[in-house]
Tab-separated table of C-alpha atoms in Angstrom:
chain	number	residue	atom	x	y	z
A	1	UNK	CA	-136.047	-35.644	-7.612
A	2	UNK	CA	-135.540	-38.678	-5.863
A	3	UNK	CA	-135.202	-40.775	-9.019
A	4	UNK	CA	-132.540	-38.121	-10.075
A	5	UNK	CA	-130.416	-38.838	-6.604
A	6	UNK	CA	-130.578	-42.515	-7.594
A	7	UNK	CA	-129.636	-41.983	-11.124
A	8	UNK	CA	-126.375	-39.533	-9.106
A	9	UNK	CA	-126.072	-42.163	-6.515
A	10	UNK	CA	-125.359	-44.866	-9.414
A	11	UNK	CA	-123.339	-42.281	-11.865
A	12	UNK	CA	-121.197	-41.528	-8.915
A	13	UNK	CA	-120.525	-45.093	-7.877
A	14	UNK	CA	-120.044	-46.395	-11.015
A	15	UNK	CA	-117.192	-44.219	-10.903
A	16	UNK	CA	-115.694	-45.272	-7.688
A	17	UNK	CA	-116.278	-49.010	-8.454
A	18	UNK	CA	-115.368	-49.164	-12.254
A	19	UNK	CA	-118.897	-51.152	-12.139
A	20	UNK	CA	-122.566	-50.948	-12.133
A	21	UNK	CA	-123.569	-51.058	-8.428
A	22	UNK	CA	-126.117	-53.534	-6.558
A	23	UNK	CA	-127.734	-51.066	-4.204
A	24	UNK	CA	-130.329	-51.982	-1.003
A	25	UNK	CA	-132.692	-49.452	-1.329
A	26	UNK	CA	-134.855	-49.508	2.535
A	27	UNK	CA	-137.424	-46.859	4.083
A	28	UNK	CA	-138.752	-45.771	7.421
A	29	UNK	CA	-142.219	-45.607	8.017
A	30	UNK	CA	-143.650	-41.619	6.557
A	31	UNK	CA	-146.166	-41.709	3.848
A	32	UNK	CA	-143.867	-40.195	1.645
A	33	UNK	CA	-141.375	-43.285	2.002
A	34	UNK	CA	-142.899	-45.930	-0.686
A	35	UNK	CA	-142.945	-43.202	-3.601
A	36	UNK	CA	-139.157	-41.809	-2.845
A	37	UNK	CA	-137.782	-45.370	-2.232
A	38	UNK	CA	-139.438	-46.238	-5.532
A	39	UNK	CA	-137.809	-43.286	-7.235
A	40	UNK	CA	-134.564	-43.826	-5.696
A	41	UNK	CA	-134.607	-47.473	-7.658
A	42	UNK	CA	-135.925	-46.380	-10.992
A	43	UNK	CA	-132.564	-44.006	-11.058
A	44	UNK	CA	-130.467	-46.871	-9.317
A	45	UNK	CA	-131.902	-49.092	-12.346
A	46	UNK	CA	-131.727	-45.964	-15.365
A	47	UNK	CA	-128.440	-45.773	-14.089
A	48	UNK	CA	-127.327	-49.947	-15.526
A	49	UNK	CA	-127.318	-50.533	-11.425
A	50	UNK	CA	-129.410	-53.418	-9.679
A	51	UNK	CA	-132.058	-52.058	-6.511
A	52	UNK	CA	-132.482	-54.063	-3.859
A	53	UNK	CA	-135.734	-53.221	-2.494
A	54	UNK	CA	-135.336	-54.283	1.245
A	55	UNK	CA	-138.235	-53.095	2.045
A	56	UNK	CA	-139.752	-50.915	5.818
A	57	UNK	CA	-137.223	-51.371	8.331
A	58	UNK	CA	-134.770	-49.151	10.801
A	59	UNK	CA	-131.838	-47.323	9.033
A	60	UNK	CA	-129.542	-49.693	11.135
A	61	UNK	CA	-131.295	-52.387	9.421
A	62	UNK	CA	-130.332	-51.134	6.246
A	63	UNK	CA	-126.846	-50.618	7.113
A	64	UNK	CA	-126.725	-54.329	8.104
A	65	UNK	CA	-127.931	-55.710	4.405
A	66	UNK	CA	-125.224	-53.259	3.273
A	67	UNK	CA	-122.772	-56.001	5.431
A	68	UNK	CA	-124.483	-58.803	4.728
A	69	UNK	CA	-126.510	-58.658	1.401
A	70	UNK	CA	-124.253	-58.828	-2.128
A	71	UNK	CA	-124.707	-55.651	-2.565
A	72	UNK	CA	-121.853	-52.787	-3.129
A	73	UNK	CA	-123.982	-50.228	-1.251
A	74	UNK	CA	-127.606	-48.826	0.281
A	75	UNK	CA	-129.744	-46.233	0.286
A	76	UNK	CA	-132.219	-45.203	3.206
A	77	UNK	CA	-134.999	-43.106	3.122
A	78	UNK	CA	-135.432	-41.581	5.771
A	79	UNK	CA	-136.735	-38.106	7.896
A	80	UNK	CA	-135.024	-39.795	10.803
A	81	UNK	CA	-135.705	-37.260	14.046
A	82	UNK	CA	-137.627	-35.087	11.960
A	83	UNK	CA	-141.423	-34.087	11.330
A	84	UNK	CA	-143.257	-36.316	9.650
A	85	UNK	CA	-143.826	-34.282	6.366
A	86	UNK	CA	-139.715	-34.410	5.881
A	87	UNK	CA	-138.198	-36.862	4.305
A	88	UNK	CA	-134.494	-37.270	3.258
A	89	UNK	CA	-131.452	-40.164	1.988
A	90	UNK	CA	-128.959	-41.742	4.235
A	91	UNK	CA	-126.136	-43.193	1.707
A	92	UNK	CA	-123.679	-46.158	2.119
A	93	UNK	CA	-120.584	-47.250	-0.718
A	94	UNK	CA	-118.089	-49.540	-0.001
A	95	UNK	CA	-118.947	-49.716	3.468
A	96	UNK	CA	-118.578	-46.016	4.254
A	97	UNK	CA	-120.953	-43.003	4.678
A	98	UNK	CA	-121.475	-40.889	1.562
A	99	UNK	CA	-121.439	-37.377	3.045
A	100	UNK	CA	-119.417	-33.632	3.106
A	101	UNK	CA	-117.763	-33.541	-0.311
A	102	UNK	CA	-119.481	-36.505	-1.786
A	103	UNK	CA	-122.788	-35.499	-1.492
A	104	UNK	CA	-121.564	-31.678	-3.633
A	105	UNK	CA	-120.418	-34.244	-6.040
A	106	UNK	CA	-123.879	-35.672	-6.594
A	107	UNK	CA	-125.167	-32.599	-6.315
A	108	UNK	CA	-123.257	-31.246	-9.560
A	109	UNK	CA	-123.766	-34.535	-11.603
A	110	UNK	CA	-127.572	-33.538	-11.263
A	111	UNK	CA	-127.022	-29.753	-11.556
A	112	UNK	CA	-124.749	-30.194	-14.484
A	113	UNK	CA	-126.962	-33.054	-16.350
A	114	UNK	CA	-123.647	-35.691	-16.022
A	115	UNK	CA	-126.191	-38.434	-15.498
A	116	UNK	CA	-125.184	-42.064	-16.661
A	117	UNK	CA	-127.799	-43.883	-18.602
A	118	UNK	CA	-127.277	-47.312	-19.260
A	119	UNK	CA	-129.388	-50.167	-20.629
A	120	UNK	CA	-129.478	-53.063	-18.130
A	121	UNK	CA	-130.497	-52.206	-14.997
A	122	UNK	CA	-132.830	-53.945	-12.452
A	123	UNK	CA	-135.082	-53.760	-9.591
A	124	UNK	CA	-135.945	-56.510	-7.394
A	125	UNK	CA	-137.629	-57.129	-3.788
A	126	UNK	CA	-135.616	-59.068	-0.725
A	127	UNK	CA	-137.690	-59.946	2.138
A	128	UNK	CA	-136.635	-61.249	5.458
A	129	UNK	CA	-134.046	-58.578	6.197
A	130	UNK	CA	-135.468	-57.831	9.342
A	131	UNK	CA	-136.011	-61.374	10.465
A	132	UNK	CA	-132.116	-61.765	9.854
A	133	UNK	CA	-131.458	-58.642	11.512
A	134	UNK	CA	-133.042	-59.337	14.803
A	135	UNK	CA	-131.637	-62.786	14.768
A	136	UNK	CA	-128.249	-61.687	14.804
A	137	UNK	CA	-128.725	-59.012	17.438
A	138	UNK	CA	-130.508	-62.066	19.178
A	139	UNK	CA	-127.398	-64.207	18.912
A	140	UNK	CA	-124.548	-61.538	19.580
A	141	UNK	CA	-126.549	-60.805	23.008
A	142	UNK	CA	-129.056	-63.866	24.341
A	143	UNK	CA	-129.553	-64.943	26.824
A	144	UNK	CA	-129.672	-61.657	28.999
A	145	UNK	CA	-128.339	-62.179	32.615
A	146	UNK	CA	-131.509	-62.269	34.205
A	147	UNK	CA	-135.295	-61.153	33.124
A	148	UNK	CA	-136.025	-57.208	33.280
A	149	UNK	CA	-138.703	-55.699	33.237
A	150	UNK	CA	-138.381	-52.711	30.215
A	151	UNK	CA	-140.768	-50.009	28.953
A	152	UNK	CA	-139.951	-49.542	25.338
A	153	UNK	CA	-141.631	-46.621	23.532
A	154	UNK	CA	-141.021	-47.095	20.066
A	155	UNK	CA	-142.855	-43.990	19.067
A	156	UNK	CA	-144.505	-45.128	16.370
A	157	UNK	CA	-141.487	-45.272	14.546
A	158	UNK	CA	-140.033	-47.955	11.970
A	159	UNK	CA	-138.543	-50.102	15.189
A	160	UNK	CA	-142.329	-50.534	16.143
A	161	UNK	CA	-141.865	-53.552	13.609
A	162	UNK	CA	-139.064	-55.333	15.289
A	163	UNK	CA	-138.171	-53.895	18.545
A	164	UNK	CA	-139.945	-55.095	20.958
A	165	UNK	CA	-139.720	-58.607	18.956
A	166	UNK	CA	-136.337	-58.744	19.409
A	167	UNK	CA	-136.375	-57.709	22.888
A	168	UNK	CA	-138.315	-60.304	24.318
A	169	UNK	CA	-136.560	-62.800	22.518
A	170	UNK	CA	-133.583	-61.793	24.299
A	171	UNK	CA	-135.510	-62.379	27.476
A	172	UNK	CA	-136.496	-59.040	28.538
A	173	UNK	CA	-140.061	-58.364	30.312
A	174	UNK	CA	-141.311	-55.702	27.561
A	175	UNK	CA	-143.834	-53.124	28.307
A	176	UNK	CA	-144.949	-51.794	25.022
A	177	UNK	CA	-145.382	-48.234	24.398
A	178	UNK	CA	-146.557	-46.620	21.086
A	179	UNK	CA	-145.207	-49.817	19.430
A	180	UNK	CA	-147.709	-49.572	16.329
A	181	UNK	CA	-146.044	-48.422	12.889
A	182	UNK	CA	-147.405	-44.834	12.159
A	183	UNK	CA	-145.201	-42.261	10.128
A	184	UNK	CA	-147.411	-39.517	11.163
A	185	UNK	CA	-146.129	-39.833	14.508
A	186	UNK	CA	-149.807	-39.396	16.152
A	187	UNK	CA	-148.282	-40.098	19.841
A	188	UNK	CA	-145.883	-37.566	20.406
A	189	UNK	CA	-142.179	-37.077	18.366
A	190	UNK	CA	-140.032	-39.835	17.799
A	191	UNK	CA	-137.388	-37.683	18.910
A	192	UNK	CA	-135.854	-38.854	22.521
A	193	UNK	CA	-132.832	-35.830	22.956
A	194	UNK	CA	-136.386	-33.861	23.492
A	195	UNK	CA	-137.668	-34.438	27.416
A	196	UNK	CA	-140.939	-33.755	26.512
A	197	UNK	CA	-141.018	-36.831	24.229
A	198	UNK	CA	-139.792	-38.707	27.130
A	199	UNK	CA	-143.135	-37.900	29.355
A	200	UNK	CA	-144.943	-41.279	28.890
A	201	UNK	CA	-142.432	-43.190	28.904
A	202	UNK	CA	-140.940	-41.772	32.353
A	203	UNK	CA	-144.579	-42.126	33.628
A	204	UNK	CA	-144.811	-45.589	32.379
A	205	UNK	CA	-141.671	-46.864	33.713
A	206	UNK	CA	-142.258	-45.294	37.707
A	207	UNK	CA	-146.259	-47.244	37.270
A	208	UNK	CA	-145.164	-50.452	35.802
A	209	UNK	CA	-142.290	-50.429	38.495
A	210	UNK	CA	-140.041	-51.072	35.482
A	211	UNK	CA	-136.364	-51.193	35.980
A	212	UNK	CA	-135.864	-48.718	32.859
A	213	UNK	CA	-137.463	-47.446	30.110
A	214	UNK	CA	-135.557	-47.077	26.406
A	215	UNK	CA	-136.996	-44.793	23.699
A	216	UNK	CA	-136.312	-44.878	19.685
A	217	UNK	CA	-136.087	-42.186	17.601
A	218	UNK	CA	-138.063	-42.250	14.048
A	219	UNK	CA	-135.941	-44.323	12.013
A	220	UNK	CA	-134.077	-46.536	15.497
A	221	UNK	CA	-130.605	-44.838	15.272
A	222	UNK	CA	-130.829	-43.362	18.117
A	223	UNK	CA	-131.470	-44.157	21.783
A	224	UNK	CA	-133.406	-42.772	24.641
A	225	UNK	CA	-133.200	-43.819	28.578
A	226	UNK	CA	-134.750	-43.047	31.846
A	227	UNK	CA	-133.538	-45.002	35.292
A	228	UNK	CA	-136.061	-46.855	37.654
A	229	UNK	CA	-137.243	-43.110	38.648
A	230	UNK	CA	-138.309	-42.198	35.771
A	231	UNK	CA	-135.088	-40.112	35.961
A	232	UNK	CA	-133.063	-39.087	31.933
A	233	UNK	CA	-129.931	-40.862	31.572
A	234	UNK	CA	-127.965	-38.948	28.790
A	235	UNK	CA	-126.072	-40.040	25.977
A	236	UNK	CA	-122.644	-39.466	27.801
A	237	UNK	CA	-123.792	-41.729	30.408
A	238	UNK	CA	-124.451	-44.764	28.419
A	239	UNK	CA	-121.492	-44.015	26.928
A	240	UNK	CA	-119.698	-44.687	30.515
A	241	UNK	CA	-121.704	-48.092	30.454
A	242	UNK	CA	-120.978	-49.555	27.394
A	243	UNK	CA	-117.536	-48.397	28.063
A	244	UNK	CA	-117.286	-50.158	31.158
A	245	UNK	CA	-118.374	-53.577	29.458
A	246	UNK	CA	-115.907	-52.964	26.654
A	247	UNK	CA	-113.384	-53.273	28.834
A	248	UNK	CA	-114.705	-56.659	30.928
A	249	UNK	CA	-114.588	-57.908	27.027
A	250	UNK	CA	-111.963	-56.727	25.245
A	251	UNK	CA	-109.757	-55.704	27.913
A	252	UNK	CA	-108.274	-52.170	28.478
A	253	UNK	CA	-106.885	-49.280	26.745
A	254	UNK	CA	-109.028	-48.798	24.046
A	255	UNK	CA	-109.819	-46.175	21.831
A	256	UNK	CA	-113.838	-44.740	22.648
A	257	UNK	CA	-114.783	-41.847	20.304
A	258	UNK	CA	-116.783	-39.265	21.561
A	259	UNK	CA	-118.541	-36.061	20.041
A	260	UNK	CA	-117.931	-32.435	21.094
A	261	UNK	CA	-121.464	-32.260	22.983
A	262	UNK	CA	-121.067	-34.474	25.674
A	263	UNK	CA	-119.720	-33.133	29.239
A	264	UNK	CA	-116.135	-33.086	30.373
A	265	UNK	CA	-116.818	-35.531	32.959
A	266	UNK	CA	-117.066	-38.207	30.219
A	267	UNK	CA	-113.139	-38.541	29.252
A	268	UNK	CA	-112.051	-38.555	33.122
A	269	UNK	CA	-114.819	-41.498	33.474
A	270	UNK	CA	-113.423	-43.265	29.986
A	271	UNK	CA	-109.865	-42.888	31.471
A	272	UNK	CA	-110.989	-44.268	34.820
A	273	UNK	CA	-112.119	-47.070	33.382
A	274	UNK	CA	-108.839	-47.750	31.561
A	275	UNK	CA	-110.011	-46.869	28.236
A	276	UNK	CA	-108.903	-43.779	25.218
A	277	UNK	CA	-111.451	-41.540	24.906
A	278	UNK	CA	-110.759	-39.528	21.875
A	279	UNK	CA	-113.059	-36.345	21.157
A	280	UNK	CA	-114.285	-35.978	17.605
A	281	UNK	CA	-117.063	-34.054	15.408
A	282	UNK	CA	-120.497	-34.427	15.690
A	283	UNK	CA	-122.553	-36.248	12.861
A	284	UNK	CA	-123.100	-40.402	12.660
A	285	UNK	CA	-120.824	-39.808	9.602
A	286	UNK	CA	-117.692	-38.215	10.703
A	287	UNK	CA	-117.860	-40.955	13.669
A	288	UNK	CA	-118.017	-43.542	11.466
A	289	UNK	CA	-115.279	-42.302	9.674
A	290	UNK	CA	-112.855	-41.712	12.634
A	291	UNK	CA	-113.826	-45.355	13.768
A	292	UNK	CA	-112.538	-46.900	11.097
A	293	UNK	CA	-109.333	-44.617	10.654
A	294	UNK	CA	-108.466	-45.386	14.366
A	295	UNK	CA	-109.774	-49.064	14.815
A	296	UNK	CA	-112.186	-47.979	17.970
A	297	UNK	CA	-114.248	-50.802	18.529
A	298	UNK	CA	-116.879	-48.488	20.936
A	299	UNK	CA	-118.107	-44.621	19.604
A	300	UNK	CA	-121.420	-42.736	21.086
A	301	UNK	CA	-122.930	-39.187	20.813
A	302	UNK	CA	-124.979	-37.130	23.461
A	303	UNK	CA	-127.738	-37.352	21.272
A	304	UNK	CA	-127.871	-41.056	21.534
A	305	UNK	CA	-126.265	-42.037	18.216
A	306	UNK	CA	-124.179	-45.143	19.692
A	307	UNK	CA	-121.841	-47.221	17.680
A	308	UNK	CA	-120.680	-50.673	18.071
A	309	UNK	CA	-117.370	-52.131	16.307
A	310	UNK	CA	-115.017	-55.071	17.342
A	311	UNK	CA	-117.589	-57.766	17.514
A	312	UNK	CA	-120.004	-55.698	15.146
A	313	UNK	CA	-120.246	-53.645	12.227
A	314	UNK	CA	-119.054	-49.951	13.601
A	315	UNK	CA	-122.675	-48.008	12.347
A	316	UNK	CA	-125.381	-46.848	15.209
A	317	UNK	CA	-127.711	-48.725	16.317
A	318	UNK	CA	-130.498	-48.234	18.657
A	319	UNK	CA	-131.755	-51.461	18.959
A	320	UNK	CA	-128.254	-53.034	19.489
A	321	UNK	CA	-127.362	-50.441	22.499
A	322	UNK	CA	-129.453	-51.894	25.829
A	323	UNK	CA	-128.290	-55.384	25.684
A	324	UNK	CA	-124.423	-55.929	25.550
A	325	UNK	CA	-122.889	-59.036	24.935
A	326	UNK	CA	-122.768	-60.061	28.195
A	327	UNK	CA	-125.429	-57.789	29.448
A	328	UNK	CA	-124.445	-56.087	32.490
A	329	UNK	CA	-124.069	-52.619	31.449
A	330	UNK	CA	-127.155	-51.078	31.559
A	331	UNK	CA	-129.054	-53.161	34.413
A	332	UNK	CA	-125.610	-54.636	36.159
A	333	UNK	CA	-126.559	-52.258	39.262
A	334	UNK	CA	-130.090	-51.905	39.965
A	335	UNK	CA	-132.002	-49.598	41.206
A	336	UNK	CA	-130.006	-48.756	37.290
A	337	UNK	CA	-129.389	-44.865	38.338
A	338	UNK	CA	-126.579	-45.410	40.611
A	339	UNK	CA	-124.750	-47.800	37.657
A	340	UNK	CA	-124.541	-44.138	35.946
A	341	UNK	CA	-121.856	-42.662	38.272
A	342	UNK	CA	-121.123	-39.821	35.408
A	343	UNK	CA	-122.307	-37.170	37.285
A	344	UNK	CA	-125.665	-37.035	39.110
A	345	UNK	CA	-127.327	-34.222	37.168
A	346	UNK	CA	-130.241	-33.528	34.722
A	347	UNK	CA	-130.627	-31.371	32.145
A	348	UNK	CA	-131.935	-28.492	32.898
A	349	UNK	CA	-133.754	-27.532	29.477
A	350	UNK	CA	-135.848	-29.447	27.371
A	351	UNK	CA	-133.508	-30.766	25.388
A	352	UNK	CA	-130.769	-33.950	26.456
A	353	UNK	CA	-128.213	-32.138	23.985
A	354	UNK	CA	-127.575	-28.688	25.034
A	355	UNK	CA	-129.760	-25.650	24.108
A	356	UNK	CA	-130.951	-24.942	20.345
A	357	UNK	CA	-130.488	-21.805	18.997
A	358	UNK	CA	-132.475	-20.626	16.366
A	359	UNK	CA	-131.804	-19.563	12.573
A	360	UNK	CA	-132.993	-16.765	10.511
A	361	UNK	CA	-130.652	-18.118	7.780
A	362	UNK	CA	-133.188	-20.544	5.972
């Protein structure tokens, strides 16, 4: 299956391009990764396109080779929030998400056997992607403003093998938590929207007397936070932050994309801060999309998806979120809660995004 997605991937951009593509090819950490990434490349490669095997590293990783590398497009493998027994593809071409329609389209080149095949295709290894990676997240933020002391559970997700790296070589005190690669997850769910996922690392933060604690989901593009207390600090929050610090760098009015989930409090804050905020669908995809068709250098999600454009490349990024360039969003005002100034509330379920409702339609 996966080598037929490749094959589709390759037919499809073929198409678009009018040329064999070069494709990075990356994976997150599940035991199912190696095999599907490996399939994914055979098709790329059956298909006359070149793989670019980049190797174990954070989706936002990959989406940075697909900037960066020579290569026309990427593939991720990836369950990203979801058990460890799932497993699934996160597509780039020409810079932009292939989702919605484009994925039916793959979906009937498969269905209705319209596969290329074509003589002349490779597959090759790249190494040092995520050495290049943190280095540049090193060099759009270093130094920090001052040291901090951070707990960063990494939930034995993909970022176990360059977050906390990177963070301390920005300067940050770094309390590791679950920081060993394991795609079975044995700690607790790389998921951070969940509270319950957030238990060790609230308890870790109030022992360690940390001034906040940051939590990855499985494949590191998405962020959790807790204050100094130990206390949530939801997606529509940060938002506030890093919309605050767009503005001390880029100046005001601004356009700052958020999605439907997050609390009506968050475009009178945007607004008070001199910026656009401009309310849009939810899905890392359609926010990508409406980035780009409206020039916002700033996007986020409640569920912690956070996207960076301007001085950056527009995707989300986990690992990119706590420090800004000049860092004095997140820890500017310490004890960090009060730098919030949203709306002092928690969630009251167990979930950071709203309540889930469950299906009988599967």
């Amino acid at each position: 299956a996966a080598r037929a997605v490749g094959q589709a991937y390759t037919t499809f951009a073929t198409q678009r391009l009018g040329k064999p593509p070069r494709v990075a090819v990356g994976r997150d950490n599940r035991p199912s990764g190696g095999s599907l990434a490996q399939g994914i490349a055979e098709g790329i490669a059956a298909a006359g396109g070149s793989a670019l095997d980049v190797g174990e590293a954070p989706t936002p990783a990959l989406y940075f080779a697909t900037k960066t590398l020579p290569v026309d497009g990427g593939i991720q493998v990836t369950g990203s929030h979801n058990p460890p027994e799932f497993n699934g593809f996160k597509m780039v071409l020409a810079h932009d998400a292939v989702f919605g329609d484009d994925i039916q389209v793959l979906y009937r080149l498969i269905n209705d056997d319209k596969l290329i095949t074509k003589a002349g295709g490779t597959q090759t290894a790249h190494r040092g992607l995520l050495t290049a990676y943190r280095k540049a997240i090193v060099q759009r933020n270093a130094p920090l403003a001052r040291r901090l002391k951070v707990v960063v559970d990494c939930g034995n997700g993909v970022t176990s093998l360059v977050a906390v790296e990177t963070l301390r070589e920005l300067g940050a005190d770094v309390v590791a938590l679950f920081d060993e690669s394991d795609g079975t997850f044995p700690h607790h769910h790389p998921d951070p929207t969940v509270l319950e996922n957030l238990r060790d690392l609230q308890a870790v933060v109030k022992k360690e007397k940390a001034e906040l604690g940051i939590a990855f989901d499985g494949d590191g593009d998405r962020i959790g936070a807790v204050d100094e207390k130990g206390e949530p600090v939801l997606g529509d929050q940060l938002l506030v932050l890093f919309g605050r610090d767009l503005v001390r760098r880029m100046g005001p009015g601004k356009p700052v994309i958020f999605d439907v989930k997050c609390s009506e409090v968050l475009p009178q804050m945007l607004k008070r801060a001199g910026l656009e905020p401009v309310m849009w669908k939810t899905g890392h995809s359609f926010i990508k999309q409406k980035m780009k068709e409206i020039g916002a250098p700033l996007a986020g999600e409640m569920s912690g998806h956070m996207f960076f454009g301007g001085d950056w490349y527009g995707f989300d990024d986990a690992l990119l979120t706590w420090p800004s360039r000049r860092p004095t969003s997140l820890p500017r005002s310490i004890p960090f809660r009060r730098s919030t100034a949203c709306a002092s509330r928690s969630p009251r379920g167990g979930d950071c995004c709203g309540p889930r409702i469950p299906s009988r339609s599967w």
